Coordinates of C-alpha atoms in Angstrom, one line a residue:
X1 CA 149.2 112.2 112.6
X2 CA 148.3 115.8 111.7
X3 CA 145.5 117.6 110.0
X4 CA 145.6 119.5 106.7
X5 CA 143.2 122.4 106.0
X6 CA 143.5 123.6 102.4
X7 CA 147.3 123.3 102.5
X8 CA 149.9 121.1 100.8
X9 CA 151.1 118.0 102.6
X10 CA 154.1 115.8 102.5
X11 CA 155.3 114.4 99.2
X12 CA 153.7 111.1 98.1
X13 CA 154.9 108.3 95.9
X14 CA 152.8 108.0 92.8
X15 CA 152.7 104.3 92.1
X16 CA 149.4 103.0 90.8
X17 CA 148.3 99.8 92.6
X18 CA 145.7 97.1 92.0
X19 CA 142.5 97.3 94.1
X20 CA 139.5 95.3 95.2
X21 CA 135.8 95.8 95.0
X22 CA 134.5 99.5 95.2
X23 CA 138.1 100.7 94.7
X24 CA 138.8 103.0 91.7
X25 CA 141.8 102.4 89.6
X26 CA 143.3 103.5 86.2
X27 CA 141.7 101.0 83.8
X28 CA 142.4 99.8 80.3
X29 CA 143.5 102.7 78.1
X30 CA 141.4 102.6 74.9
X31 CA 142.3 104.5 71.7
X32 CA 139.7 107.0 70.6
X33 CA 139.7 108.6 67.1
X34 CA 143.1 110.2 67.8
X35 CA 144.2 110.0 71.4
X36 CA 144.2 107.2 74.0
X37 CA 141.6 107.5 76.7
X38 CA 140.9 105.6 79.9
X39 CA 137.9 104.5 81.8
X40 CA 136.8 107.1 84.3
X41 CA 135.2 105.4 87.3
X42 CA 133.2 107.0 90.1
X43 CA 135.6 107.8 92.9
X44 CA 133.4 108.7 95.8
X45 CA 131.5 106.8 98.5
X46 CA 128.4 104.8 97.7
X47 CA 124.9 105.0 99.1
X48 CA 124.6 101.2 98.7
X49 CA 127.5 98.7 98.9
X50 CA 127.1 95.4 97.1
X51 CA 129.4 92.4 97.4
X52 CA 131.3 91.1 94.3
X53 CA 129.0 88.1 94.2
X54 CA 125.9 90.2 94.4
X55 CA 127.1 92.1 91.3
X56 CA 127.9 88.9 89.5
X57 CA 124.4 87.7 90.3
X58 CA 122.9 90.6 88.4
X59 CA 124.3 89.2 85.2
X60 CA 123.6 85.7 86.2
X61 CA 119.9 86.5 86.6
X62 CA 119.8 87.7 83.0
X63 CA 121.8 84.7 81.9
X64 CA 119.4 82.2 83.4
X65 CA 116.6 83.7 81.3
X66 CA 118.6 83.1 78.2
X67 CA 119.6 79.6 79.2
X68 CA 116.0 78.5 79.3
X69 CA 115.8 78.8 75.5
X70 CA 118.9 80.0 73.7
X71 CA 117.2 79.8 70.3
X72 CA 114.6 82.3 71.2
X73 CA 114.9 86.0 70.5
X74 CA 113.7 87.8 73.6
X75 CA 114.0 91.0 75.6
X76 CA 114.5 90.2 79.2
X77 CA 113.8 92.5 82.2
X78 CA 113.0 95.6 80.0
X79 CA 111.9 97.7 83.0
X80 CA 114.7 96.7 85.3
X81 CA 118.0 98.5 85.9
X82 CA 119.7 96.1 83.5
X83 CA 118.1 94.5 80.5
X84 CA 119.3 91.8 78.1
X85 CA 118.2 91.4 74.5
X86 CA 119.1 88.0 73.1
X87 CA 118.9 88.2 69.3
X88 CA 119.2 85.0 67.1
X89 CA 118.0 84.8 63.5
X90 CA 118.8 81.4 61.9
X91 CA 117.1 82.5 58.7
X92 CA 120.0 84.9 57.9
X93 CA 123.4 83.4 57.3
X94 CA 125.4 86.7 56.9
X95 CA 126.5 88.6 60.0
X96 CA 126.4 87.8 63.7
X97 CA 123.7 87.2 66.2
X98 CA 124.3 89.0 69.5
X99 CA 123.4 89.6 73.1
X100 CA 122.8 93.2 74.0
X101 CA 123.3 94.2 77.6
X102 CA 121.4 97.5 78.2
X103 CA 122.2 99.8 81.1
X104 CA 118.9 101.6 81.8
X105 CA 118.4 105.0 83.3
X106 CA 118.4 103.6 86.9
X107 CA 121.4 101.4 86.5
X108 CA 123.8 101.8 89.4
X109 CA 127.0 100.4 88.0
X110 CA 129.8 103.0 88.1
X111 CA 133.1 101.1 87.8
X112 CA 134.4 99.1 84.9
X113 CA 135.4 96.2 87.3
X114 CA 131.8 95.8 88.4
X115 CA 130.4 96.1 84.9
X116 CA 132.8 93.3 83.9
X117 CA 131.4 91.3 86.9
X118 CA 127.9 91.6 85.5
X119 CA 129.0 90.4 82.1
X120 CA 131.0 87.5 83.7
X121 CA 127.9 86.4 85.6
X122 CA 125.8 86.5 82.5
X123 CA 128.2 84.4 80.5
X124 CA 128.5 81.8 83.2
X125 CA 124.7 81.4 83.6
X126 CA 123.7 81.7 80.0
X127 CA 126.4 79.6 78.3
X128 CA 128.1 77.7 81.1
X129 CA 131.5 79.4 80.8
X130 CA 133.7 78.7 83.7
X131 CA 134.6 81.8 85.8
X132 CA 138.1 82.3 84.4
X133 CA 137.0 82.1 80.8
X134 CA 134.0 84.4 81.5
X135 CA 136.2 87.0 83.2
X136 CA 138.6 87.0 80.2
X137 CA 135.8 87.3 77.7
X138 CA 134.1 90.0 79.8
X139 CA 137.3 92.1 79.7
X140 CA 137.6 91.9 75.9
X141 CA 133.8 92.6 75.5
X142 CA 134.1 95.9 77.4
X143 CA 137.2 97.0 75.6
X144 CA 135.6 96.0 72.2
X145 CA 132.5 98.1 73.0
X146 CA 134.6 101.1 74.2
X147 CA 136.7 101.0 71.0
X148 CA 133.6 101.0 68.8
X149 CA 131.4 103.3 70.9
X150 CA 128.8 105.1 68.7
X151 CA 130.3 103.6 65.5
X152 CA 127.1 102.2 64.2
X153 CA 128.6 101.6 60.8
X154 CA 131.0 99.0 62.3
X155 CA 128.0 97.2 63.8
X156 CA 126.1 97.4 60.5
X157 CA 129.0 95.6 58.8
X158 CA 129.2 92.8 61.4
X159 CA 125.7 92.0 62.7
X160 CA 122.4 90.7 61.3
X161 CA 119.6 93.1 60.6
X162 CA 117.7 91.6 63.6
X163 CA 120.4 92.8 65.9
X164 CA 120.7 96.2 64.2
X165 CA 116.9 96.8 64.8
X166 CA 117.6 97.1 68.5
X167 CA 120.7 99.3 68.3
X168 CA 120.7 103.0 68.9
X169 CA 123.7 104.9 67.4
X170 CA 123.7 107.2 70.5
X171 CA 123.9 104.3 72.9
X172 CA 125.7 101.5 71.2
X173 CA 129.0 100.5 72.7
X174 CA 130.5 101.7 76.0
X175 CA 131.6 105.2 77.0
X176 CA 134.8 105.4 78.9
X177 CA 133.1 107.8 81.4
X178 CA 130.8 106.1 84.0
X179 CA 128.6 109.1 84.0
X180 CA 127.5 108.3 80.5
X181 CA 126.6 104.7 81.2
X182 CA 123.2 104.7 82.8
X183 CA 120.5 105.1 80.1
X184 CA 123.1 105.5 77.3
X185 CA 124.7 102.1 76.9
X186 CA 124.2 99.0 74.8
X187 CA 127.0 96.5 75.2
X188 CA 127.0 94.2 72.2
X189 CA 128.3 90.6 72.7
X190 CA 128.8 88.9 69.3
X191 CA 127.6 85.3 69.1
X192 CA 128.3 82.2 67.0
X193 CA 125.9 79.3 66.9
X194 CA 124.0 78.6 70.1
X195 CA 125.4 75.0 70.2
X196 CA 129.0 76.1 69.8
X197 CA 130.0 75.4 73.4
X198 CA 133.2 77.3 74.2
X199 CA 132.8 79.3 71.0
X200 CA 129.3 80.7 71.6
X201 CA 130.8 84.1 72.0
X202 CA 132.7 85.1 68.9
X203 CA 136.2 85.6 70.3
X204 CA 137.5 86.5 66.8
X205 CA 135.4 89.7 66.6
X206 CA 136.1 90.9 70.2
X207 CA 139.9 90.5 69.6
X208 CA 140.3 92.3 66.3
X209 CA 143.5 94.4 65.7
X210 CA 142.0 97.6 67.2
X211 CA 141.0 95.9 70.4
X212 CA 144.4 94.2 70.8
X213 CA 146.2 97.5 70.1
X214 CA 144.0 99.2 72.8
X215 CA 145.0 96.6 75.3
X216 CA 148.7 96.8 74.4
X217 CA 148.7 100.4 75.5
X218 CA 148.5 99.3 79.1
X219 CA 151.7 99.6 81.1
X220 CA 151.9 95.8 81.3
X221 CA 150.5 95.5 77.8
X222 CA 147.6 93.4 79.3
X223 CA 149.8 90.3 78.9
X224 CA 147.9 88.1 81.3
X225 CA 144.4 88.6 79.9
X226 CA 145.7 88.3 76.4
X227 CA 147.4 85.0 77.3
X228 CA 144.2 83.8 78.8
X229 CA 142.4 84.6 75.5
X230 CA 144.9 82.7 73.5
X231 CA 144.3 79.7 75.8
X232 CA 140.6 79.9 75.1
X233 CA 141.3 80.1 71.4
X234 CA 143.6 77.1 71.6
X235 CA 140.8 75.1 73.2
X236 CA 138.4 76.4 70.5
X237 CA 140.7 75.1 67.8
X238 CA 141.0 71.7 69.5
X239 CA 137.2 71.5 69.7
X240 CA 136.8 72.4 66.1
X241 CA 139.4 69.9 65.0
X242 CA 137.7 67.2 66.9
X243 CA 134.3 68.0 65.4
X244 CA 135.9 68.1 61.9
X245 CA 137.3 64.6 62.5
X246 CA 134.0 63.3 63.7
X247 CA 132.2 64.8 60.7
X248 CA 134.8 63.2 58.4
X249 CA 134.2 59.8 59.9
X250 CA 130.5 60.3 59.6
X251 CA 130.9 61.3 55.9
X252 CA 132.9 58.2 55.2
X253 CA 130.3 56.0 56.9
X254 CA 127.5 57.6 55.0
X255 CA 129.3 57.0 51.7
X256 CA 129.9 53.4 52.6
X257 CA 126.2 53.0 53.2
X258 CA 125.4 54.7 49.9
X259 CA 123.8 57.8 51.5
X260 CA 125.2 60.3 49.0
X261 CA 123.3 63.4 50.3
X262 CA 124.0 62.7 54.0
X263 CA 127.7 62.2 53.1
X264 CA 127.9 65.6 51.4
X265 CA 126.3 67.3 54.4
X266 CA 128.7 65.7 56.8
X267 CA 131.7 66.5 54.6
X268 CA 130.5 70.2 54.5
X269 CA 130.4 70.2 58.3
X270 CA 133.9 68.8 58.4
X271 CA 135.2 71.4 56.0
X272 CA 133.6 74.3 58.0
X273 CA 134.9 73.0 61.3
X274 CA 138.4 72.7 59.9
X275 CA 138.3 76.2 58.6
X276 CA 137.4 77.4 62.2
X277 CA 140.2 75.4 63.6
X278 CA 142.7 76.8 61.1
X279 CA 141.5 80.3 61.7
X280 CA 141.8 80.0 65.5
X281 CA 145.2 78.4 65.3
X282 CA 146.4 81.3 63.0
X283 CA 145.0 83.8 65.5
X284 CA 146.8 82.0 68.4
X285 CA 150.1 82.0 66.5
X286 CA 149.8 85.7 65.6
X287 CA 148.9 86.8 69.1
X288 CA 151.4 84.5 70.8
X289 CA 154.2 86.1 68.7
X290 CA 152.9 89.6 69.6
X291 CA 152.8 88.7 73.3
X292 CA 156.3 87.3 73.3
X293 CA 157.5 90.4 71.6
X294 CA 155.8 92.6 74.1
X295 CA 157.3 90.6 77.0
X296 CA 160.7 91.1 75.5
X297 CA 160.1 94.9 75.4
X298 CA 158.9 94.9 78.9
X299 CA 161.8 92.9 80.2
X300 CA 164.3 95.1 78.4
X301 CA 162.9 98.4 79.4
X302 CA 164.9 100.7 81.7
X303 CA 162.4 102.5 83.9
X304 CA 163.6 106.0 84.6
X305 CA 163.8 107.0 88.2
X306 CA 161.4 109.9 88.8
X307 CA 162.4 112.4 91.4
X308 CA 159.2 112.8 93.5
X309 CA 160.8 114.8 96.3
X310 CA 159.1 118.0 95.2
X311 CA 155.7 116.5 94.8
X312 CA 153.0 118.0 97.0
X313 CA 149.4 117.0 97.6
X314 CA 146.8 119.6 98.6
X315 CA 143.1 120.1 98.9
X316 CA 141.4 122.1 96.1
X317 CA 137.9 123.5 95.4
X318 CA 135.6 121.5 93.2
X319 CA 132.2 123.1 94.1
X320 CA 132.5 126.0 96.6
X321 CA 128.7 126.4 96.7
X322 CA 128.3 122.8 98.0
X323 CA 131.6 122.9 100.0
X324 CA 133.1 120.1 98.0
X325 CA 136.8 119.5 97.5
X326 CA 139.3 117.1 96.0
X327 CA 143.0 116.2 96.4
X328 CA 145.5 117.0 93.7
X329 CA 149.2 116.2 93.6
X330 CA 151.4 118.8 91.9
X331 CA 155.1 119.3 91.3
X332 CA 156.2 121.9 93.8
X333 CA 158.9 123.2 91.5
X334 CA 156.6 124.4 88.7
X335 CA 153.0 123.7 89.7
X336 CA 152.5 121.0 87.1
X337 CA 149.6 118.7 88.0
X338 CA 150.8 115.2 88.5
X339 CA 147.7 113.4 89.7
X340 CA 144.0 114.3 90.3
X341 CA 142.0 112.3 92.8
X342 CA 138.8 110.7 91.4
X343 CA 137.2 111.5 94.7
X344 CA 135.6 114.8 94.0
X345 CA 133.2 115.0 96.9
X346 CA 135.3 115.6 100.0
X347 CA 133.1 117.6 102.2
X348 CA 134.6 120.6 104.0
X349 CA 138.3 121.5 104.4
X350 CA 139.1 119.0 107.2
X351 CA 141.3 116.1 106.1
X352 CA 143.5 114.0 108.4
X353 CA 146.7 112.1 107.5
X354 CA 146.8 108.6 109.0
X355 CA 149.5 106.0 109.0
X356 CA 149.7 102.2 108.9
X357 CA 146.2 101.5 107.8
X358 CA 144.8 97.9 107.6
X359 CA 141.7 97.4 105.5
X360 CA 139.9 94.1 105.1
X361 CA 137.6 93.1 102.3
X362 CA 136.2 89.6 101.6
X363 CA 138.9 87.9 103.6
X364 CA 141.8 89.9 102.1
X365 CA 143.8 92.4 104.2
X366 CA 145.4 95.4 102.5
X367 CA 148.0 97.5 104.2
X368 CA 148.7 101.1 103.5
X369 CA 151.6 103.2 104.8
X370 CA 149.8 106.6 104.6
X371 CA 146.2 107.6 103.8
X372 CA 143.9 110.6 103.9
X373 CA 140.9 110.3 106.2
X374 CA 138.0 112.6 105.2
X375 CA 134.2 113.0 105.1
X376 CA 133.1 112.3 101.5
X377 CA 129.9 112.2 99.4
X378 CA 126.6 113.9 98.8
X379 CA 123.1 112.8 99.4
X380 CA 121.9 112.3 95.9
X381 CA 120.7 108.7 95.9
X382 CA 123.7 107.4 94.0
X383 CA 126.2 108.7 96.6
X384 CA 126.1 108.9 100.4
X385 CA 128.0 110.8 103.0
X386 CA 130.5 108.5 104.7
X387 CA 133.9 108.6 106.2
X388 CA 136.4 107.6 103.6
X389 CA 140.0 106.6 103.3
X390 CA 142.0 107.8 100.3
X391 CA 145.3 106.3 99.3
X392 CA 148.1 108.9 99.4
X393 CA 149.8 107.2 96.4
X394 CA 147.0 106.9 94.0
X395 CA 144.5 109.4 95.6
X396 CA 141.9 106.7 95.1
X397 CA 139.1 105.7 97.5
X398 CA 140.2 102.5 99.3
X399 CA 137.7 102.3 102.1
X400 CA 134.5 103.8 103.4
X401 CA 132.5 103.6 106.6
X402 CA 129.4 101.4 106.8
X403 CA 127.6 104.2 108.6
X404 CA 126.0 107.1 106.7
X405 CA 126.8 110.5 108.2
X406 CA 124.7 113.6 108.7
X407 CA 125.0 116.0 105.7
X408 CA 126.0 118.7 108.2
X409 CA 128.3 116.7 110.3
X410 CA 131.4 118.2 111.9
X411 CA 134.6 116.1 111.8
X412 CA 136.7 116.1 114.9
X413 CA 139.9 114.3 115.9
X414 CA 140.6 113.8 119.7
X415 CA 142.9 111.3 121.5
X416 CA 143.3 109.0 118.4
X417 CA 139.6 108.8 117.8
X418 CA 137.6 110.5 115.0
X419 CA 134.1 111.9 115.8
X420 CA 131.2 112.6 113.5
X421 CA 127.4 112.7 113.5
X422 CA 125.8 109.5 112.0
X423 CA 122.3 108.8 110.8
X424 CA 120.3 106.4 112.9
X425 CA 116.8 104.8 112.7
X426 CA 113.7 106.9 112.5
X427 CA 115.4 110.0 111.2
X428 CA 117.5 110.4 114.4
X429 CA 121.2 111.3 114.6
X430 CA 123.9 110.3 117.0
X431 CA 127.5 111.1 117.7
X432 CA 129.9 108.3 116.8
X433 CA 133.6 107.6 117.2
X434 CA 135.8 105.7 114.8
X435 CA 139.4 104.5 114.7
X436 CA 141.7 105.2 111.8
X437 CA 140.7 102.0 110.1
X438 CA 137.0 103.2 110.0
X439 CA 136.0 100.7 112.7
X440 CA 133.0 102.0 114.8
X441 CA 134.1 102.4 118.4
X442 CA 131.1 103.9 120.2
X443 CA 127.8 105.6 119.4
X444 CA 125.9 107.9 121.7
X445 CA 122.5 106.9 123.1
X446 CA 121.7 110.6 123.1
X447 CA 119.9 111.7 119.9
X448 CA 121.5 115.0 118.7
X449 CA 120.8 117.7 116.1
X450 CA 122.2 116.7 112.7
X451 CA 124.0 120.0 112.6
X452 CA 125.4 119.9 116.1
X453 CA 128.8 121.4 116.7
X454 CA 131.3 118.9 118.3
X455 CA 132.9 121.3 120.7
X456 CA 136.0 120.1 122.7
X457 CA 136.4 120.9 126.3
X458 CA 138.5 119.1 129.0
X459 CA 135.5 117.5 130.6
X460 CA 134.1 116.1 127.3
X461 CA 132.3 116.8 124.1
X462 CA 129.7 119.6 124.1
X463 CA 126.8 118.9 121.7
X464 CA 123.3 120.1 120.9
X465 CA 120.7 117.4 121.5
X466 CA 117.7 116.8 119.3
X467 CA 115.6 119.1 121.4
X468 CA 118.1 121.9 121.0
X469 CA 119.5 121.6 124.5
X470 CA 123.2 121.6 125.4
X471 CA 124.6 118.3 126.5
X472 CA 128.0 116.9 127.5
X473 CA 129.3 113.5 126.3
X474 CA 132.1 111.5 127.6
X475 CA 134.9 111.2 125.0
X476 CA 135.7 107.5 125.6
X477 CA 132.2 106.1 125.8
X478 CA 130.0 108.9 124.3
X479 CA 127.7 108.4 127.3
X480 CA 125.8 111.5 128.5
X481 CA 127.5 113.2 131.4
X482 CA 124.7 115.8 131.7

């Protein structure tokens, strides 16, 4: 275990890994007008940490409003962080109805995973989708909205005038940068008839060629989520086929009873349902063939071995006025930048390398061979200053302390413990010690200055108490010696 201070450290392996809640990752690459882009998620610590279920519940709350009357056009929670506009106009046959999820100025979502959780919760509560189907549709909805960000002409072609009346060209769709989400986002979810069951959300629209091509640019070509969507469409086709058969039977019965008009109406329903079934089956065949071709490509690829022995990771300035830094991996042979950390709020130049880290979240344990331990964040309401663990491979935030730190905290390592100044109740501050897994070990009873030095001597830790007096704390217990 050793400290780095604005210097390069040992080479790291650059293998992007999956992550859990509040973990930043490289997300779906989406083609822009020319080049591919990727979702940029907030990489630092958070002032408030919500569970996955709490985030799903945000969408579920909006969905429950819609479920009360799916045939009513209504603007739900217009003054909240997240609003939902449910737009249905049965008087117009051309174009699609839609749900519009609005991220208002005070929306706190800053990661594409959590945004998808909100959409998932909404779909489950509003239209009774099961979790798996809702998650699949939510992924496609976000990619669809990213592909068509600000392209109002596309929405004009596809949606009813009632929907368009709520859309703002500067906000419609989803930016790939989280900083452009709050106050600038209208996520459009295309709808079929409100009684369409599994087909309430128009899966044909959200899986058009541009969306599929965007998803195919993933390293794994998004095989799993695309297969999940074909499964949904297969069930949509089966449902439409069954409804077509029922309508045909009804038409035959009406004709037998001499009800000519009713027979025509039932026959028209049968014809329309069969067209839906045929279209869905055609989409399934086309996408299944594409998926199988992509699988063959993936299985036949020879992945070149990259020599990472010259890779170096170092601490670099982001904002010298605020003493903020970030980690960047470069090729030591030529200085080429290999990877930039999304964590751009490392405070001060003190970063420690720690080995064999075990982090738990919602019952799952994640193991890491090597990580960077640092103080991260700023006090701006959205972020908070916390101890953070950054993966040495991906340079992404993987863990953060529950305790919020003083803005002026020092960061000290002594005898396998890490010492900082934490915020307490009533505006008071205390010295706290943590282990390498960010587990709180001890906290002083003595209230200290938020800017106290943490000065090492053999007898203990010299600090400045809240009255400005010198005090000595025991290293092990942080109890006051004098």
